[in-house]
Coordinates of C-alpha atoms and ligand atoms in Angstrom, one line a residue:
M338 CA 71.5 2.2 162.1
S339 CA 71.4 1.8 166.0
T340 CA 74.4 -0.2 167.9
P341 CA 73.5 -3.5 167.3
V342 CA 72.5 -6.4 170.1
S343 CA 74.3 -9.8 171.0
I344 CA 70.9 -11.8 171.6
C345 CA 70.0 -14.8 172.6
V346 CA 67.4 -17.1 171.7
I347 CA 66.3 -20.4 173.8
G348 CA 63.7 -22.4 171.5
S349 CA 63.8 -22.6 168.1
G350 CA 59.8 -23.3 167.6
Y351 CA 57.5 -20.5 165.9
V352 CA 58.6 -17.8 168.1
G353 CA 62.0 -18.2 168.8
L354 CA 63.2 -19.3 165.3
V355 CA 61.1 -16.4 163.9
A356 CA 62.3 -13.5 166.6
A357 CA 66.1 -14.6 165.8
V358 CA 66.0 -14.3 162.2
C359 CA 64.3 -11.1 162.4
F360 CA 66.4 -9.6 165.1
A361 CA 69.3 -10.3 162.9
E362 CA 67.4 -9.0 160.0
M363 CA 67.2 -5.9 162.3
G364 CA 71.2 -5.9 162.8
H365 CA 71.7 -7.3 165.9
Q366 CA 73.7 -11.1 166.3
V367 CA 72.0 -13.7 167.7
I368 CA 72.5 -17.0 168.8
C369 CA 69.6 -19.1 169.1
V370 CA 69.9 -22.5 171.2
D371 CA 67.6 -25.7 171.2
N372 CA 68.4 -28.5 172.9
D373 CA 67.0 -30.5 169.8
K374 CA 70.1 -31.8 168.0
T375 CA 68.6 -32.5 164.5
K376 CA 66.8 -29.5 164.6
V377 CA 69.8 -27.5 165.2
E378 CA 71.7 -29.2 162.6
T379 CA 68.7 -28.6 160.4
L380 CA 69.0 -24.8 160.5
R381 CA 72.2 -25.1 160.5
S382 CA 72.3 -26.1 157.2
G383 CA 69.6 -23.7 156.5
G384 CA 66.8 -26.2 156.5
V385 CA 63.7 -24.9 157.7
P386 CA 61.4 -26.9 159.9
I387 CA 58.4 -24.6 159.5
Y388 CA 56.1 -23.7 157.1
E389 CA 56.2 -19.7 157.2
E390 CA 56.6 -16.8 154.2
H391 CA 59.7 -15.2 154.1
L392 CA 61.7 -17.4 156.8
P393 CA 63.8 -19.4 154.3
E394 CA 64.7 -16.1 152.7
L395 CA 65.7 -14.3 156.2
L396 CA 67.6 -17.6 157.1
G397 CA 69.1 -17.8 153.9
K398 CA 70.6 -14.0 154.3
H399 CA 71.4 -14.1 157.9
L400 CA 72.7 -17.6 158.4
G401 CA 76.6 -17.4 159.8
R402 CA 76.4 -14.0 159.9
G403 CA 74.3 -12.3 161.8
V404 CA 72.4 -16.0 163.2
E405 CA 73.8 -19.1 164.2
F406 CA 72.5 -22.1 165.9
T407 CA 73.9 -24.2 168.8
T408 CA 72.6 -26.2 171.6
D409 CA 75.4 -24.9 174.1
L410 CA 73.1 -22.9 176.0
A411 CA 75.7 -21.9 178.4
G412 CA 78.4 -20.8 175.9
A413 CA 75.6 -18.5 174.1
V414 CA 74.5 -16.8 177.2
E415 CA 78.0 -15.9 178.7
K416 CA 78.1 -14.0 175.4
C417 CA 74.6 -12.5 175.2
A418 CA 73.6 -9.2 176.8
A419 CA 69.6 -10.5 176.0
I420 CA 68.3 -13.5 176.9
F421 CA 65.2 -14.3 174.9
I422 CA 62.9 -17.6 176.2
A423 CA 61.1 -18.7 173.6
V424 CA 60.1 -22.1 174.5
G425 CA 56.7 -24.2 174.9
T426 CA 54.2 -23.6 177.2
P427 CA 51.8 -26.6 176.7
Q428 CA 48.2 -26.9 178.3
G429 CA 48.5 -28.7 181.6
D430 CA 45.7 -31.1 183.4
T431 CA 44.1 -27.9 184.9
G432 CA 44.0 -25.9 181.8
A433 CA 46.9 -23.2 184.3
A434 CA 50.1 -23.3 180.9
D435 CA 52.6 -25.8 182.0
L436 CA 56.2 -23.7 183.5
S437 CA 58.2 -26.6 183.3
Y438 CA 60.3 -25.9 179.8
V439 CA 60.8 -22.0 181.2
E440 CA 61.9 -23.5 184.4
A441 CA 64.4 -25.5 183.8
V442 CA 65.6 -23.3 180.9
V443 CA 66.1 -21.0 184.0
S444 CA 67.9 -22.8 186.0
E445 CA 70.4 -23.6 183.3
I446 CA 70.1 -19.7 182.7
A447 CA 71.6 -19.2 185.9
R448 CA 74.2 -21.6 185.8
S449 CA 75.9 -19.3 182.9
V450 CA 75.1 -15.9 184.8
T451 CA 78.8 -14.1 185.5
D452 CA 77.9 -10.4 184.6
Y453 CA 74.2 -8.3 183.7
K454 CA 72.2 -10.0 181.7
V455 CA 68.4 -9.0 180.2
I456 CA 66.1 -11.8 180.6
V457 CA 63.4 -11.9 178.0
E458 CA 59.8 -14.0 178.2
K459 CA 59.0 -13.8 174.8
S460 CA 56.9 -17.6 175.0
T461 CA 52.8 -16.8 176.1
V462 CA 53.3 -16.8 180.1
P463 CA 50.9 -16.7 182.7
V464 CA 51.2 -13.2 185.2
Y465 CA 53.9 -13.5 187.5
T466 CA 56.1 -15.3 185.6
N467 CA 58.6 -13.0 185.8
E468 CA 58.5 -13.0 189.7
W469 CA 59.0 -16.9 189.6
V470 CA 61.4 -16.7 187.0
R471 CA 64.0 -13.9 189.1
R472 CA 63.1 -16.0 192.1
V473 CA 64.6 -19.1 190.7
L474 CA 67.4 -17.1 189.4
N475 CA 67.8 -16.0 193.4
R476 CA 67.8 -19.7 194.7
H477 CA 70.4 -20.8 192.3
G478 CA 72.6 -18.0 193.6
V479 CA 72.5 -15.1 190.9
D480 CA 73.2 -12.2 192.5
A481 CA 69.9 -9.2 192.0
A482 CA 71.8 -6.7 190.7
H483 CA 73.0 -9.3 187.7
F484 CA 69.9 -9.5 185.6
D485 CA 66.8 -8.0 185.6
V486 CA 63.6 -10.0 183.5
V487 CA 61.5 -8.5 181.4
S488 CA 58.2 -9.3 179.7
N489 CA 58.0 -8.9 175.8
P490 CA 55.0 -10.9 174.7
E491 CA 55.0 -11.7 170.8
F492 CA 51.5 -11.1 168.9
L493 CA 52.7 -12.8 165.4
R494 CA 50.5 -14.8 163.5
E495 CA 51.2 -18.3 162.2
G496 CA 51.7 -17.3 158.2
T497 CA 52.3 -14.1 158.3
A498 CA 54.8 -14.4 161.5
I499 CA 58.2 -12.8 159.4
I500 CA 55.5 -9.4 158.2
D501 CA 54.2 -9.3 161.6
F502 CA 57.4 -9.4 163.6
L503 CA 58.7 -6.6 161.5
H504 CA 56.0 -4.6 161.3
P505 CA 54.1 -4.9 164.2
D506 CA 50.9 -3.2 165.6
R507 CA 52.9 -2.6 168.9
I508 CA 55.4 -3.8 170.9
V509 CA 54.8 -4.0 174.2
V510 CA 57.8 -4.0 177.3
G511 CA 56.8 -4.9 181.0
A512 CA 60.6 -3.5 182.7
G513 CA 60.8 -3.2 185.6
T514 CA 63.8 -1.5 186.0
E515 CA 64.8 2.0 183.5
R516 CA 68.0 -0.1 182.6
A517 CA 66.3 -3.4 181.2
A518 CA 63.7 -1.1 179.9
Q519 CA 66.4 0.8 177.2
L520 CA 67.9 -2.2 176.5
L521 CA 65.1 -3.7 174.8
Q522 CA 64.3 -0.3 173.5
R523 CA 67.4 -0.8 172.0
I524 CA 66.7 -3.8 170.8
Y525 CA 63.7 -3.0 169.0
A526 CA 65.2 0.8 167.9
P527 CA 65.2 -0.2 164.1
L528 CA 61.4 -0.9 164.2
T529 CA 60.4 2.1 166.4
S530 CA 62.7 4.5 165.0
G531 CA 61.9 3.2 161.3
T532 CA 65.8 2.9 160.4
Y533 CA 64.8 -0.8 159.0
Y534 CA 62.1 0.7 157.1
D535 CA 64.4 2.9 154.8
Q536 CA 67.2 -0.1 154.6
S537 CA 67.4 -1.4 150.7
G538 CA 66.2 -5.1 151.1
A539 CA 63.6 -4.1 153.8
L540 CA 60.5 -6.4 154.2
P541 CA 57.9 -3.9 153.0
G542 CA 54.5 -3.8 155.2
V543 CA 52.5 -1.3 157.1
C544 CA 55.1 0.2 159.0
S545 CA 57.6 2.9 157.6
A546 CA 60.3 5.6 158.3
A547 CA 57.5 8.2 158.6
Q548 CA 54.9 5.7 160.1
P549 CA 57.1 3.2 162.8
A550 CA 56.4 0.7 165.1
R551 CA 54.9 1.5 168.4
I552 CA 56.4 0.5 171.5
L553 CA 54.5 0.4 175.0
V554 CA 57.0 0.3 178.4
T555 CA 54.8 -1.2 181.5
S556 CA 54.9 -3.0 184.5
A557 CA 55.9 -6.8 183.7
Q558 CA 52.7 -8.1 185.1
S559 CA 51.0 -5.7 182.4
A560 CA 52.4 -6.9 179.7
E561 CA 52.1 -10.5 180.6
I562 CA 48.2 -10.0 181.2
I563 CA 48.1 -8.0 178.5
K564 CA 49.4 -10.8 176.0
H565 CA 46.8 -13.0 177.3
A566 CA 43.9 -10.7 177.2
S567 CA 45.0 -9.8 173.3
N568 CA 44.3 -13.4 172.5
A569 CA 41.6 -14.2 174.8
F570 CA 39.6 -10.6 173.2
L571 CA 40.4 -12.5 169.6
A572 CA 39.2 -15.8 170.9
L573 CA 35.7 -13.5 172.3
K574 CA 35.2 -11.7 168.7
I575 CA 35.2 -15.0 167.0
S576 CA 32.7 -16.9 169.5
F577 CA 30.4 -13.6 169.3
I578 CA 30.6 -13.9 165.5
N579 CA 29.7 -17.6 165.5
A580 CA 26.5 -17.3 168.0
V581 CA 25.4 -14.6 165.8
A582 CA 25.9 -16.6 162.8
N583 CA 23.7 -19.2 164.6
L584 CA 21.3 -17.2 165.2
A585 CA 21.5 -15.3 161.8
E586 CA 20.6 -18.8 159.9
T587 CA 17.0 -19.4 162.3
V588 CA 16.2 -15.7 160.4
D589 CA 17.5 -16.7 157.2
A590 CA 19.7 -13.4 158.0
D591 CA 23.4 -13.3 156.1
I592 CA 26.6 -13.3 158.8
E593 CA 28.4 -11.9 156.2
D594 CA 26.0 -8.7 155.9
I595 CA 26.2 -8.7 159.7
A596 CA 30.1 -8.4 160.3
A597 CA 30.3 -6.0 157.8
G598 CA 27.5 -4.4 159.6
I599 CA 28.8 -4.4 162.9
G600 CA 32.8 -4.1 161.6
L601 CA 32.1 -0.7 160.2
D602 CA 31.5 0.5 163.5
S603 CA 34.7 1.7 164.1
R604 CA 34.5 1.1 167.8
I605 CA 34.1 -2.4 166.7
G606 CA 36.4 -2.9 163.4
P607 CA 36.2 -5.4 160.8
K608 CA 38.8 -7.7 162.0
F609 CA 38.2 -11.5 163.4
L610 CA 34.6 -11.5 162.7
R611 CA 34.6 -14.1 160.3
A612 CA 32.1 -17.0 160.9
G613 CA 33.1 -20.3 160.7
I614 CA 33.9 -23.6 162.6
G615 CA 35.2 -22.3 165.3
Y616 CA 39.2 -21.0 166.5
G617 CA 42.2 -24.1 166.3
G618 CA 45.8 -22.8 166.5
S619 CA 48.3 -23.6 169.3
C620 CA 47.4 -20.4 171.0
F621 CA 43.9 -19.7 170.9
P622 CA 42.1 -22.8 173.2
K623 CA 45.2 -22.9 174.9
D624 CA 45.7 -19.2 175.9
V625 CA 42.0 -18.6 176.6
A626 CA 42.0 -22.0 179.2
A627 CA 45.5 -20.6 180.7
F628 CA 44.0 -16.8 181.0
H629 CA 40.8 -18.3 182.9
Y630 CA 43.1 -20.4 185.6
V631 CA 45.0 -17.5 186.1
A632 CA 41.4 -15.3 186.9
Q633 CA 40.5 -18.2 188.9
Q634 CA 44.1 -18.8 191.0
Q635 CA 42.8 -14.9 191.8
G636 CA 39.7 -15.7 193.7
L637 CA 38.3 -14.8 190.5
N638 CA 35.4 -16.1 188.1
F639 CA 35.9 -15.2 184.9
Q640 CA 32.7 -17.1 183.4
L641 CA 32.6 -15.1 179.5
L642 CA 36.3 -16.9 179.1
E643 CA 34.5 -20.3 179.6
E644 CA 31.7 -19.4 177.2
V645 CA 33.8 -18.4 174.3
R646 CA 35.5 -21.6 174.6
R647 CA 32.0 -23.9 175.5
I648 CA 30.8 -21.2 171.8
N649 CA 33.9 -22.3 170.2
D650 CA 33.7 -26.3 170.6
A651 CA 29.9 -25.6 170.1
Q652 CA 30.8 -24.6 166.7
R653 CA 32.6 -28.4 165.5
D654 CA 29.2 -29.4 166.2
V655 CA 27.5 -27.1 164.5
F656 CA 29.3 -27.9 161.6
F657 CA 29.4 -31.5 162.1
N658 CA 25.4 -31.6 162.0
K659 CA 25.3 -29.8 158.9
V660 CA 27.3 -32.4 157.3
R661 CA 25.0 -34.8 158.7
S662 CA 21.9 -32.8 157.6
S663 CA 23.2 -32.7 153.7
L664 CA 23.9 -36.1 154.2
W665 CA 21.6 -38.2 156.0
T666 CA 23.2 -40.8 156.8
L667 CA 27.5 -40.9 156.3
R668 CA 28.6 -44.8 156.7
G669 CA 29.6 -45.4 152.9
K670 CA 29.8 -42.1 151.7
R671 CA 32.7 -40.7 150.3
I672 CA 33.7 -37.2 151.8
A673 CA 36.0 -34.6 150.0
A674 CA 37.4 -32.3 152.7
L675 CA 39.5 -29.6 151.6
G676 CA 41.7 -28.3 154.2
L677 CA 43.9 -30.2 157.2
A678 CA 45.8 -27.0 158.6
F679 CA 44.3 -24.7 161.2
K680 CA 43.9 -21.8 159.2
G681 CA 45.1 -21.2 155.7
D682 CA 48.9 -20.5 154.9
T683 CA 50.7 -22.8 157.6
D684 CA 51.2 -26.4 157.9
D685 CA 49.9 -26.5 161.5
I686 CA 47.2 -28.3 162.6
R687 CA 47.3 -28.4 166.7
E688 CA 43.5 -28.1 167.4
S689 CA 42.5 -28.0 164.0
P690 CA 38.6 -28.5 163.4
A691 CA 39.6 -29.8 160.2
I692 CA 41.3 -32.4 161.9
D693 CA 38.5 -32.7 164.5
T694 CA 35.7 -33.3 161.8
I695 CA 37.5 -35.8 159.2
K696 CA 38.2 -37.5 162.7
R697 CA 34.5 -37.8 163.8
L698 CA 33.4 -38.2 159.8
V699 CA 35.7 -41.6 159.7
E700 CA 34.5 -42.7 162.6
A701 CA 31.4 -42.6 161.5
G702 CA 31.9 -44.5 158.8
A703 CA 32.4 -41.9 156.2
T704 CA 35.5 -42.2 153.5
V705 CA 37.2 -39.1 153.7
V706 CA 39.8 -37.5 150.6
A707 CA 41.7 -35.0 152.4
H708 CA 43.8 -32.1 150.5
D709 CA 46.1 -29.9 152.0
P710 CA 48.7 -27.7 150.1
A711 CA 51.0 -28.1 153.2
A712 CA 49.9 -29.8 156.4
I713 CA 49.3 -33.6 154.9
D714 CA 52.4 -34.6 156.9
R715 CA 51.8 -33.4 159.5
A716 CA 48.4 -34.8 159.5
K717 CA 49.8 -38.2 158.8
A718 CA 51.4 -38.3 162.3
V719 CA 48.4 -37.6 163.8
L720 CA 45.6 -39.3 162.3
P721 CA 45.1 -42.8 162.7
P722 CA 46.1 -44.6 159.7
S723 CA 43.1 -46.3 158.3
D724 CA 41.4 -47.6 155.0
K725 CA 38.6 -45.1 155.1
L726 CA 41.2 -42.1 155.3
I727 CA 42.4 -41.5 152.1
Y728 CA 45.2 -38.2 151.2
S729 CA 45.4 -36.4 148.0
S730 CA 47.6 -34.0 146.6
D731 CA 45.3 -32.5 143.5
L732 CA 42.5 -31.0 144.2
Y733 CA 39.8 -31.9 142.1
E734 CA 41.0 -35.7 142.5
T735 CA 40.3 -35.3 145.6
A736 CA 36.6 -34.0 144.7
Q737 CA 35.8 -37.6 142.3
N738 CA 33.1 -39.3 142.8
A739 CA 32.5 -37.5 146.7
D740 CA 28.8 -37.3 147.8
A741 CA 30.1 -33.9 149.1
L742 CA 32.9 -31.6 149.0
L743 CA 33.6 -29.8 152.5
I744 CA 35.3 -26.9 152.9
L745 CA 37.5 -27.1 156.1
T746 CA 40.5 -24.3 155.8
D747 CA 40.5 -21.0 154.4
W748 CA 43.5 -21.6 152.1
K749 CA 43.3 -18.9 149.0
E750 CA 43.5 -22.1 146.6
Y751 CA 39.7 -22.8 147.7
S752 CA 38.4 -19.6 147.0
K753 CA 39.7 -20.1 143.5
L754 CA 38.5 -23.5 142.6
D755 CA 36.8 -24.0 138.9
L756 CA 33.7 -24.6 139.8
P757 CA 32.5 -26.3 136.4
R758 CA 35.2 -28.4 136.8
L759 CA 34.5 -29.2 140.7
N760 CA 30.5 -29.8 140.1
R761 CA 31.8 -32.3 136.8
A762 CA 33.9 -34.5 139.3
L763 CA 32.1 -34.6 142.9
R764 CA 28.8 -37.2 142.3
F765 CA 26.5 -34.5 144.0
P766 CA 27.2 -31.3 144.0
I767 CA 26.9 -30.3 147.4
I768 CA 29.1 -28.3 148.9
I769 CA 29.3 -27.8 152.7
D770 CA 31.7 -24.5 153.3
G771 CA 32.9 -24.2 157.0
R772 CA 34.6 -20.9 156.2
N773 CA 32.1 -19.2 154.2
L774 CA 34.6 -18.8 150.9
Y775 CA 31.8 -18.2 148.2
K776 CA 28.5 -16.1 147.7
P777 CA 25.5 -18.9 148.1
E778 CA 23.5 -17.3 145.2
E779 CA 27.0 -18.2 143.1
M780 CA 27.2 -21.6 144.1
S781 CA 23.5 -22.0 143.2
D782 CA 24.1 -20.5 140.3
Q783 CA 27.0 -23.2 138.9
G784 CA 24.9 -25.7 140.1
F785 CA 25.6 -26.7 144.0
T786 CA 23.6 -27.2 146.5
Y787 CA 25.5 -24.8 148.8
V788 CA 25.6 -25.1 152.8
S789 CA 27.8 -22.5 155.1
I790 CA 27.6 -20.8 158.6
G791 CA 25.3 -18.3 159.1
R792 CA 23.3 -17.8 155.8
P793 CA 20.9 -19.3 154.2
A794 CA 21.6 -22.5 152.3
T795 CA 21.2 -22.5 148.7
Y796 CA 20.1 -25.4 146.6
N797 CA 20.7 -27.2 143.0
A798 CA 17.5 -25.9 141.1
Q799 CA 16.8 -29.5 139.8
Q800 CA 16.9 -30.5 143.9
G801 CA 15.0 -27.4 145.2
K802 CA 14.6 -26.5 148.7
P803 CA 14.2 -30.1 150.9
K804 CA 12.2 -29.9 153.6
K805 CA 13.7 -29.6 157.1
L806 CA 13.9 -33.0 158.2
V807 CA 14.7 -34.5 162.1
L808 CA 18.0 -36.4 162.2
Ligands
UGA72 C1 46.8 -15.9 167.4 C2 47.3 -14.5 167.7 O1 46.3 -13.6 166.4 C3 48.4 -13.6 167.2 O2 48.4 -12.5 167.5 C4 49.2 -14.3 168.6 O3 50.5 -13.8 168.8 C5 49.1 -16.2 168.7 O4 47.6 -16.7 168.3 C6 49.8 -16.7 169.5 O5 49.7 -16.6 170.6 O6 51.0 -16.8 169.2 P1 47.7 -17.5 165.5 O7 47.0 -18.8 166.1 O8 48.7 -17.8 164.2 O9 47.7 -16.2 166.1 O10 46.3 -17.7 164.5 P2 45.3 -16.3 164.1 O11 45.4 -15.7 163.0 O12 44.5 -15.3 165.4 O13 43.9 -17.6 163.7 C7 43.7 -18.6 164.8 C8 42.0 -19.0 164.9 O14 41.0 -18.8 164.3 C9 42.1 -20.1 163.6 O15 41.4 -20.8 163.3 C10 41.5 -19.5 162.7 O16 40.6 -20.2 160.9 C11 40.3 -18.4 163.3 N1 40.1 -17.4 162.9 C12 40.8 -16.1 162.6 C13 38.3 -17.0 162.9 O17 37.9 -18.6 163.0 N2 37.7 -16.0 162.6 C14 38.2 -15.0 162.5 O18 37.6 -14.3 161.8 C15 39.8 -14.7 162.4

């Protein structure tokens, strides 16, 4: 086992909390700081504020041993060698990331730096943030010999965050000095040397002692751009496949076959080619906009990113129009909506296409009965209360007497529905699937009219294929 490092993580959101607990799992001593007293109290008593697989067990394992929670930033900074900043960088009015939380934290760190610290940007930040962090520290009178600023972006996905952290495709360290790079290398040594994977109780994943995690050391600017460019490229893949899906539909081709055919080319790869209702979440929409803004600031017109966003926005309209053209009018219709979260395995509803669709359906006069295994409470906090919006925790009650059922989130349980039971519950056997969870032939065999993305719709035998109508 390599030597433990004392680590302070500032921010206990998705990235901060997962990083704190995983660093403890890797054998380090971690203090996680948040200025939200209630959240710190919850965490101290073992409560987990987010829905994330393995988080409760790792927190239980390390709380009070490898990881502690506090509101005392100065005290934590003093005790630690590495300070990870993992606070929010929300989207501002111009599309640029709002870095005010980062700046506030850096100013506070500055007051407590008395000996050498490595300050690490873990939040997603635009290029040159490392330089701004350095300047803020200088302005507050911190001796340049007392710190280095490193960019160490995170590539975890919500829902699989812990495994992504411990079994990363790569670890990126953007460091300007050898001293700082070495500390980060020491922190990640359990993963890069593979010793973690040999430990009893290590969480299994793609990495192993024989094939440990890879680390890439770059300049801070390159690391900052790697993060933005990775998210932008993944978003681009999704928008690309959605644009192809819309074309496929017009010529009766099947986007699932097309995606398989494209993805088998090893230069392209099969991942992130799932056509659907468009991407959401706290990262892709924000990061595509922020990266576009970064390019603009450098005098470049990175219009491709604007197109990625445009296709994604339009995809929500494509789906909404499918609902309208399946049901004709919406006022007075009862619609079952499966899913509120922006994707399966999370309770996060930020920028969720499901939430947007439900809002529009209610505004159009439909009654929506919404189901989600984890996100109902969060949805209630943002969707305006209405007698036209009912939440249900039972899948088949959700479908009861509905004029149609929509699949909006790719929860695993939605791909294993009891189709005969669903058919009996629905008023009309119409399914409009924004996630392509079923095969069209299977659905028509089960008596459904089934409309999905980028594939020919199939029809309930009695109803037959309708004429194309103009709405
Ligand atoms: C994303 C990235 O995948 C992570 O690498 C990154 O660290 C993270 O953002 C971040 O910057 O913090 P996340 O937003 O958790 O992770 O979720 P993804 O699994 O990437 O899905 C994003 C959206 O794309 C979801 O709405 C999902 O349904 C959609 N998606 C994904 C598709 O529509 N099609 C696909 O083929 C894949």
